PDB file of C-alpha atoms in Angstrom:
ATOM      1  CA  UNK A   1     -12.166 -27.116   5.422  1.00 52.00           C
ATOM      2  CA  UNK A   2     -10.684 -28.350   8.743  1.00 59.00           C
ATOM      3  CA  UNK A   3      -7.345 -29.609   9.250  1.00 72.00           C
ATOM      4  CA  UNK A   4      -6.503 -32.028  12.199  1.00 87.00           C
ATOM      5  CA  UNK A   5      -3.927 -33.748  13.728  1.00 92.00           C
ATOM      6  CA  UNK A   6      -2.789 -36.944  12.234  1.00 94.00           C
ATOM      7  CA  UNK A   7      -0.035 -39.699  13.062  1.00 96.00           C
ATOM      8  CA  UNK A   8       3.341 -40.802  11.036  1.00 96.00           C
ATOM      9  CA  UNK A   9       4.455 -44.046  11.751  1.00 97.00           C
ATOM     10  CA  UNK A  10       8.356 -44.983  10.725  1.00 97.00           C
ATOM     11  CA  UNK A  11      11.640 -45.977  11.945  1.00 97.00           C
ATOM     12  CA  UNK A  12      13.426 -43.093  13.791  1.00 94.00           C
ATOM     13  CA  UNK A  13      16.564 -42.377  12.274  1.00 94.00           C
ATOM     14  CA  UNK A  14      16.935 -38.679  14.231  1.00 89.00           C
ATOM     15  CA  UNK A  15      15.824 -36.435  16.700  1.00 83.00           C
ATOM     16  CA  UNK A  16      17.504 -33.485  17.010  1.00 76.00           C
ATOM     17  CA  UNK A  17      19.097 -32.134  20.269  1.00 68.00           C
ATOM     18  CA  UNK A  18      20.592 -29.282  18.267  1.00 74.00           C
ATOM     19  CA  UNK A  19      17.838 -28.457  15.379  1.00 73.00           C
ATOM     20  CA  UNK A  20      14.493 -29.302  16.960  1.00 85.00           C
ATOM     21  CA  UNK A  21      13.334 -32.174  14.237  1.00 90.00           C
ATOM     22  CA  UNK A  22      12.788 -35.603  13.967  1.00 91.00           C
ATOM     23  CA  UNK A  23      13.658 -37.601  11.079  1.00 94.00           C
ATOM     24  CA  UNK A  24      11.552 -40.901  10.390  1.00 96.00           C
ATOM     25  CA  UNK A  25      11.709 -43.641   7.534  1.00 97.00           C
ATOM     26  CA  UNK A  26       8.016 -44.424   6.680  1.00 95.00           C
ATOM     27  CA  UNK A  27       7.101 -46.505   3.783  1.00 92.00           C
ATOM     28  CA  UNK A  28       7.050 -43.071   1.584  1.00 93.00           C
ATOM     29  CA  UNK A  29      10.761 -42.518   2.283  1.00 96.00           C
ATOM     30  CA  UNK A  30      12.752 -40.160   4.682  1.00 97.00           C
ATOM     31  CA  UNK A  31      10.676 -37.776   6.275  1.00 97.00           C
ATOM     32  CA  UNK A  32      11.793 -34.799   8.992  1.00 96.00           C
ATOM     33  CA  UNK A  33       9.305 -32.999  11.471  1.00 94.00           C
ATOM     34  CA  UNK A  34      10.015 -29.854  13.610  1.00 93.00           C
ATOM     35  CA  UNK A  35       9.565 -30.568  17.169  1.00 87.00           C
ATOM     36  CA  UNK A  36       6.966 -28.135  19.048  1.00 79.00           C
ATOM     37  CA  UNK A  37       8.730 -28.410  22.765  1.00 72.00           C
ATOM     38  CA  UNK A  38      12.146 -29.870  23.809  1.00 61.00           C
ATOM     39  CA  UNK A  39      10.354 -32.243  26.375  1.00 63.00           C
ATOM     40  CA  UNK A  40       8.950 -34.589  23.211  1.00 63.00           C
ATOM     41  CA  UNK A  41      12.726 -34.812  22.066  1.00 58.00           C
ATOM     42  CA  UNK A  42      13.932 -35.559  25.559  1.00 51.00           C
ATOM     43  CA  UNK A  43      12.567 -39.184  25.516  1.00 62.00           C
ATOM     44  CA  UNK A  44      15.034 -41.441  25.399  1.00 76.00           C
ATOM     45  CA  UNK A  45      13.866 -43.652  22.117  1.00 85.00           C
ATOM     46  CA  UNK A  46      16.895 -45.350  20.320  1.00 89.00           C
ATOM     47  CA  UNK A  47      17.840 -44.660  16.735  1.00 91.00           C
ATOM     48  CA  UNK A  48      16.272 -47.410  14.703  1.00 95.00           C
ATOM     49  CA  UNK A  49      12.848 -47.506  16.824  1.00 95.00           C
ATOM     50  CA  UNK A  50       9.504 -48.196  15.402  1.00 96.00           C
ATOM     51  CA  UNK A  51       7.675 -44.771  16.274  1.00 95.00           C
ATOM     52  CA  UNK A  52       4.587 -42.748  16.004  1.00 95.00           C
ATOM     53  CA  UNK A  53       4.295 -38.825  16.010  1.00 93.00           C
ATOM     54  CA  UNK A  54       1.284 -37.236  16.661  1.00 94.00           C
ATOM     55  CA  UNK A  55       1.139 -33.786  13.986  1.00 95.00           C
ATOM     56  CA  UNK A  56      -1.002 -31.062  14.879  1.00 94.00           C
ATOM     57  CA  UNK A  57      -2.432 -28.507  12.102  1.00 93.00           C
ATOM     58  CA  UNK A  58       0.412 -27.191  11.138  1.00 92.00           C
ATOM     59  CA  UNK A  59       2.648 -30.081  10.994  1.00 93.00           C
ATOM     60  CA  UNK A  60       4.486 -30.105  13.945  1.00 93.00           C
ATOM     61  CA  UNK A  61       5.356 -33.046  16.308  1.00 91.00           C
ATOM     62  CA  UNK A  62       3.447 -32.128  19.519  1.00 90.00           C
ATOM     63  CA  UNK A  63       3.808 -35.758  20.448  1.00 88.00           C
ATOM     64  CA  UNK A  64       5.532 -39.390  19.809  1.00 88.00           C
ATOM     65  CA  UNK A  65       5.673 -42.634  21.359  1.00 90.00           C
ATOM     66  CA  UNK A  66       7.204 -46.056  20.424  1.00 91.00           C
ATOM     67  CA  UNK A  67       4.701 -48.138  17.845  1.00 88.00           C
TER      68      UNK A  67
END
């Protein structure tokens, strides 16, 4: 069976500048992503923004944008 990409929604409490990870709270609890490239971690989005990551097959953030 296929796997695709799929989106997280949450409140960003982290992205990493050292580790390459972002850490959301989504109605499941705290959850952290690794971070594919450093340009998606290189937006400047404030701590405590509503935010969407885009997953790709693996589970890495390829992508994320304010909700």
């Amino acid at each position: 069976h296929a796997q695709s990409h799929r989106l997280v929604s949450g409140k960003l409490i982290y992205v990493g500048r050292d580790k390459k990870q972002v850490k959301l709270w989504t109605p499941e609890g705290e959850q952290v992503f690794p971070l594919e490239r450093l340009e998606v971690k290189a937006r400047p989005i404030k701590e405590g923004t509503m935010i969407t990551v885009e997953l790709n097959e693996s589970g890495v953030v390829i992508d994320l944008w304010k909700s």
